Coordinates of C-alpha atoms in Angstrom, one line a residue:
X26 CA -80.5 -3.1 -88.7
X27 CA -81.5 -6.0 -86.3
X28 CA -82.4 -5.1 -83.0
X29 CA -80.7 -6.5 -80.1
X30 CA -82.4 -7.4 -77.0
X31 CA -80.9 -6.6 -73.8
X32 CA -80.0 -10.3 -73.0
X33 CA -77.9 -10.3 -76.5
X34 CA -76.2 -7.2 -75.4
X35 CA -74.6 -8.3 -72.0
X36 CA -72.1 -10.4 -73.4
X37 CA -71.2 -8.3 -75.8
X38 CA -71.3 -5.2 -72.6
X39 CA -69.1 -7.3 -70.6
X40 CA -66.9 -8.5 -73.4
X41 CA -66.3 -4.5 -74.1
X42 CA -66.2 -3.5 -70.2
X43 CA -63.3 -6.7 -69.6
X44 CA -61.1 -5.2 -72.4
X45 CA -61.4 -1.9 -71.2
X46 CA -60.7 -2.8 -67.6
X47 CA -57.8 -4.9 -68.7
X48 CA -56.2 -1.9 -70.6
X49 CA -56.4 0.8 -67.8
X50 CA -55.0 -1.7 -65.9
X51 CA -51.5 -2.3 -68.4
X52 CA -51.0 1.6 -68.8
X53 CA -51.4 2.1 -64.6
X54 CA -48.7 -1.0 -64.5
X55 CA -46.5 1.0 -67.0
X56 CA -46.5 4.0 -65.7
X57 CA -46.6 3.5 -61.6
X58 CA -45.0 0.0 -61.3
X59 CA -44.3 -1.5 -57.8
X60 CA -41.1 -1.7 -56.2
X61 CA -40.6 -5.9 -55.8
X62 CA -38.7 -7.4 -53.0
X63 CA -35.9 -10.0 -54.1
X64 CA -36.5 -13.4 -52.4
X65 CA -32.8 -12.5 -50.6
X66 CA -34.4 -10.0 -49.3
X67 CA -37.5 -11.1 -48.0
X68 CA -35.5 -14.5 -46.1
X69 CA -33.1 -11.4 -44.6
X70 CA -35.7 -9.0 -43.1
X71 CA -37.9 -12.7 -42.0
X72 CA -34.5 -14.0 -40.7
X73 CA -33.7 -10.5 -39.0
X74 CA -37.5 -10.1 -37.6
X75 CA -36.5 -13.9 -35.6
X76 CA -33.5 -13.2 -34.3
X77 CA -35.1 -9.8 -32.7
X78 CA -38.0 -11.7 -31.4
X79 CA -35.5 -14.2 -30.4
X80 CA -33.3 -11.6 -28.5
X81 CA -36.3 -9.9 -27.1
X82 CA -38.0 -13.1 -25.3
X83 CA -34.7 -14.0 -23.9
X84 CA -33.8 -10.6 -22.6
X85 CA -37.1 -11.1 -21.1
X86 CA -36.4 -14.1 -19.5
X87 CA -33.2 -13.1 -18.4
X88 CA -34.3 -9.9 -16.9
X89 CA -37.2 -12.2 -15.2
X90 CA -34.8 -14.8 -14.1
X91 CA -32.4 -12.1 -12.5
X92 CA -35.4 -10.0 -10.6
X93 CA -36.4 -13.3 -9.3
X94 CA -33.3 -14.1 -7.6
X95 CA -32.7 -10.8 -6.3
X96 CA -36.0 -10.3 -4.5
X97 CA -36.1 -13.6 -2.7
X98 CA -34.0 -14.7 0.3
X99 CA -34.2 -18.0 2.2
X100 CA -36.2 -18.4 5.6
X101 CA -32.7 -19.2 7.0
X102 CA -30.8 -16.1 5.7
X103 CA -33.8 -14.1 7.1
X104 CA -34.0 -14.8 10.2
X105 CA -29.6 -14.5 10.5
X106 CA -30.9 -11.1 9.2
X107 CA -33.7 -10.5 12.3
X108 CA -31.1 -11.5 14.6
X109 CA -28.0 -9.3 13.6
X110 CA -30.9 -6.2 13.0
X111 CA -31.7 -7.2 16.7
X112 CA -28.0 -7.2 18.0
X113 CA -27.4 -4.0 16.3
X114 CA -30.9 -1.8 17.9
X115 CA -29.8 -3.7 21.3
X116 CA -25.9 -1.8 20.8
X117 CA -27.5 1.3 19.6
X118 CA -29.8 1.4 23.1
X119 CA -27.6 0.4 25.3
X120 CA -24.7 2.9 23.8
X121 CA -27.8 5.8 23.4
X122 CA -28.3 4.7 27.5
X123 CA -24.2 5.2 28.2
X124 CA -24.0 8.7 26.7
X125 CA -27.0 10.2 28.9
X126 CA -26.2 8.4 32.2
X127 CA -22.4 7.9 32.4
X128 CA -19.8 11.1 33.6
X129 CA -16.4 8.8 32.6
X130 CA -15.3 10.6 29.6
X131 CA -14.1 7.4 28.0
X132 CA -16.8 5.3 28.8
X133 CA -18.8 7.7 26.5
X134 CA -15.9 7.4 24.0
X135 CA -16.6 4.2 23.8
X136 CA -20.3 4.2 23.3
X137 CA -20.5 6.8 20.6
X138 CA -18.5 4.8 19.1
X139 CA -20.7 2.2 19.3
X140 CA -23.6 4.6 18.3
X141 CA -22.2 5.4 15.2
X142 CA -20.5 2.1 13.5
X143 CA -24.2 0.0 14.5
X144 CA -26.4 2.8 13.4
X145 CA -24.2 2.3 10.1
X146 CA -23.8 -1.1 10.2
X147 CA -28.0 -1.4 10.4
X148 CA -28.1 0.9 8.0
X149 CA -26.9 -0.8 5.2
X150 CA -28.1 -4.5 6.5
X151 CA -31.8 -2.2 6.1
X152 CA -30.8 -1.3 2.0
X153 CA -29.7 -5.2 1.8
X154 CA -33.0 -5.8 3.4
X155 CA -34.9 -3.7 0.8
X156 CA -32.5 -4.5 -2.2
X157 CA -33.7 -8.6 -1.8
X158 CA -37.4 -7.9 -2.4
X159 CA -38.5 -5.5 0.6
X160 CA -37.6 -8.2 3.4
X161 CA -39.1 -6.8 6.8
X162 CA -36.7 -6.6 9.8
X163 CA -37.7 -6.0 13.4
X164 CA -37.5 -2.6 15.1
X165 CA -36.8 -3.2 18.4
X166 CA -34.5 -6.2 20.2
X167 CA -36.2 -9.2 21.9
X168 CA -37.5 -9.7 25.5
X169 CA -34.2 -10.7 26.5
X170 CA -32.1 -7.9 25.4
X171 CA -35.0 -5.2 26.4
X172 CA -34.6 -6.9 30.0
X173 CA -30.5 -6.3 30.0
X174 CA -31.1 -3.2 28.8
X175 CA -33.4 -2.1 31.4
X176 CA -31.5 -3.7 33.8
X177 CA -28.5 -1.5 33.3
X178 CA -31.2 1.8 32.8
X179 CA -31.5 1.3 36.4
X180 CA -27.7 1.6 38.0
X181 CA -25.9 4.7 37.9
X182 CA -22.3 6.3 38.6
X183 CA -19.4 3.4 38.8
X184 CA -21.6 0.9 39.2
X185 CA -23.3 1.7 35.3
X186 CA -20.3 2.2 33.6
X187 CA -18.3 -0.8 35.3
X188 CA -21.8 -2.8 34.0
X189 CA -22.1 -1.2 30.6
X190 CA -18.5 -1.8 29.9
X191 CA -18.5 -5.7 30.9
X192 CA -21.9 -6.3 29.2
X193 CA -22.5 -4.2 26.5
X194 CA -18.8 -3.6 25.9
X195 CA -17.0 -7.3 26.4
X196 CA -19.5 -10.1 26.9
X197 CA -22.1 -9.1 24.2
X198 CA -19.7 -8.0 21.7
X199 CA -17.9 -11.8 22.5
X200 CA -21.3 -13.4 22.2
X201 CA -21.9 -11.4 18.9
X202 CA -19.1 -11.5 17.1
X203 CA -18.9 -15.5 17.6
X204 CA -22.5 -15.5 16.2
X205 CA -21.6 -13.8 13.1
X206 CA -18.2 -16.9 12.4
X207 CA -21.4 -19.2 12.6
X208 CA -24.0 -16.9 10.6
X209 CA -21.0 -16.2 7.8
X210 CA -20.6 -20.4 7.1
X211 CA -24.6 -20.6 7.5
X212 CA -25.4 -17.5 5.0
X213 CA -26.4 -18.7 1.8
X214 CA -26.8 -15.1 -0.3
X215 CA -23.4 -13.6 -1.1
X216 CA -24.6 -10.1 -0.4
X217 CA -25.8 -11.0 3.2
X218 CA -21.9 -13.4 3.5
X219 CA -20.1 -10.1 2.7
X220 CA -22.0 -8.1 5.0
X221 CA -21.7 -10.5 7.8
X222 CA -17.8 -10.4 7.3
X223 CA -17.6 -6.5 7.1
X224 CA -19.7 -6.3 10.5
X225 CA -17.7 -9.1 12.0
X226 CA -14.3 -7.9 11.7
X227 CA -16.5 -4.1 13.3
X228 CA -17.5 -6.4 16.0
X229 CA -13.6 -7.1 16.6
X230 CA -12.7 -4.0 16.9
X231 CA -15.4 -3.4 19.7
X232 CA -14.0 -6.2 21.3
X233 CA -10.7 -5.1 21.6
X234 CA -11.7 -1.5 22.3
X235 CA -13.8 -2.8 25.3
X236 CA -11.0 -5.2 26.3
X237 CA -8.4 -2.7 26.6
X238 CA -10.7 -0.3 28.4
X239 CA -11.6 -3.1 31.6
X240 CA -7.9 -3.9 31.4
X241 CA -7.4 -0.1 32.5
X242 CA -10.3 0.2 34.4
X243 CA -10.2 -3.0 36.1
X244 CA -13.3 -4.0 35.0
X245 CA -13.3 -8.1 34.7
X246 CA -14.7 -9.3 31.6
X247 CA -16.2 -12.9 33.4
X248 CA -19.5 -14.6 33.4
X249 CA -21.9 -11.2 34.5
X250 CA -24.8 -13.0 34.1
X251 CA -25.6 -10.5 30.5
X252 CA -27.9 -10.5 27.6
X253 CA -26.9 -12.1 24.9
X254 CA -26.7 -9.1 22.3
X255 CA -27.6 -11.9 19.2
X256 CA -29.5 -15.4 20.5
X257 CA -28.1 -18.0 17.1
X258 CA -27.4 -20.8 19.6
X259 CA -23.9 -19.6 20.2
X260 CA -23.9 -19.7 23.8
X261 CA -21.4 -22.5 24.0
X262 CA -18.7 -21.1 21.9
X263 CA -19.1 -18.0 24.1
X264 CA -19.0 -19.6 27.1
X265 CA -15.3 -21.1 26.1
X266 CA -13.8 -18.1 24.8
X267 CA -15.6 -16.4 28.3
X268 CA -13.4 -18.9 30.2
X269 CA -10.2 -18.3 28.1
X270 CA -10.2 -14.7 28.3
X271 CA -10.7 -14.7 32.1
X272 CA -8.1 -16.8 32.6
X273 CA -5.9 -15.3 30.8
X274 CA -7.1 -12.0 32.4
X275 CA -5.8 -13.1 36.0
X276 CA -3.1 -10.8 37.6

């Protein structure tokens, strides 16, 4: 018998090893074959795997789109804000002042009153506040209400509550509530609009509460020479409904 050498006997190896190889590999196909995916539905879970990533990125944007107009308010509808939070701490002060300094039983009516719809009133302008992105608001009124107020700290008896009532009862809540007419037409955010119209039509009612008291008290509601309780440039419009309701005051 011929001897092979070992370079003869690779291809004859590799020819045996390849048909071997081959084999195994038919029976494993026979016996274990893989599931196949029909082309339907490979274009359905492709077509379904787009639309999710489709749906997701807009839900993001859209979720994006709506935290972004939430959290941000304009320089203009801030500072309406500063000024209505300032009106509000001056009522709240000067009604805290009325309840530890007046004896008239309805002058402190009036002023806990007053207490409780600003302290309410500030308290949900303070959610708004946090609501549109964490805006900060002041925490005490302005030079010119701090002045009023310490002002009328230092009268007493009749005098105070004749002053209280005029000031902090008629001419502020005048002054105020025709700077919230112009703040509701200047508001731009809806939120802040409704708010100002809830708080204005408040305001009224303080009016009229205040009015009805000087009537009985006789307590004139003229030019005093008061605070204004919110400074938006309203001082004109104030002035004219100052001169109508004196006039039509007169006896």
């Amino acid at each position: 018998m011929p001897i092979l050498s070992v370079t003869s006997k690779k291809p004859v190896l590799l020819a045996l090893l390849s048909a071997g190889v081959f084999a195994a590999s038919v029976a494993h196909a026979d016996s274990d074959p893989l599931p196949k995916l029909s082309e339907s539905t490979i274009s359905s879970d492709t077509s379904l795997s787009s639309q999710n990533k489709d749906e997701s990125n807009a839900a993001n944007i859209n979720g994006s789109s709506s935290m972004g107009k939430d959290s941000k308010l304009s320089d203009s509808d801030q500072d309406l804000m500063q000024e209505i939070t300032q009106a509000n701490l001056t009522e709240i002060g000067n009604a805290q002042l009325a309840l530890d300094k007046s004896d008239d039983a309805e002058v402190k009516r009036f002023a806990q009153q007053m207490l409780n719809d600003h302290t309410a009133a500030q308290a949900d302008l303070t959610k708004l506040a946090q609501d549109k992105g964490g805006i900060k608001l002041p925490t005490q009124p302005n030079v010119k209400q701090k002045m009023a107020h310490d002002d009328l700290s230092a009268m007493s008896g009749k005098d105070f509550d004749k002053a209280y009532m005029k000031r902090a009862g008629v001419k502020d809540h005048k002054k105020v509530h025709a700077s919230l007419e112009q703040a509701e037409k200047k508001a731009e955010d809806k939120d802040l609009q409704a708010y100002i119209s809830d708080t204005k039509e408040t305001v009224a009612d303080h009016l009229r509460m205040a009015k009805d008291m000087s009537n009985d008290t006789g307590v004139r509601s003229g030019n005093s020479g008061a605070a204004s309780s919110m400074d938006t440039g309203a001082g004109s419009v104030d002035n004219k409904v100052d001169d109508a309701s004196a006039s039509g005051d007169k006896r």
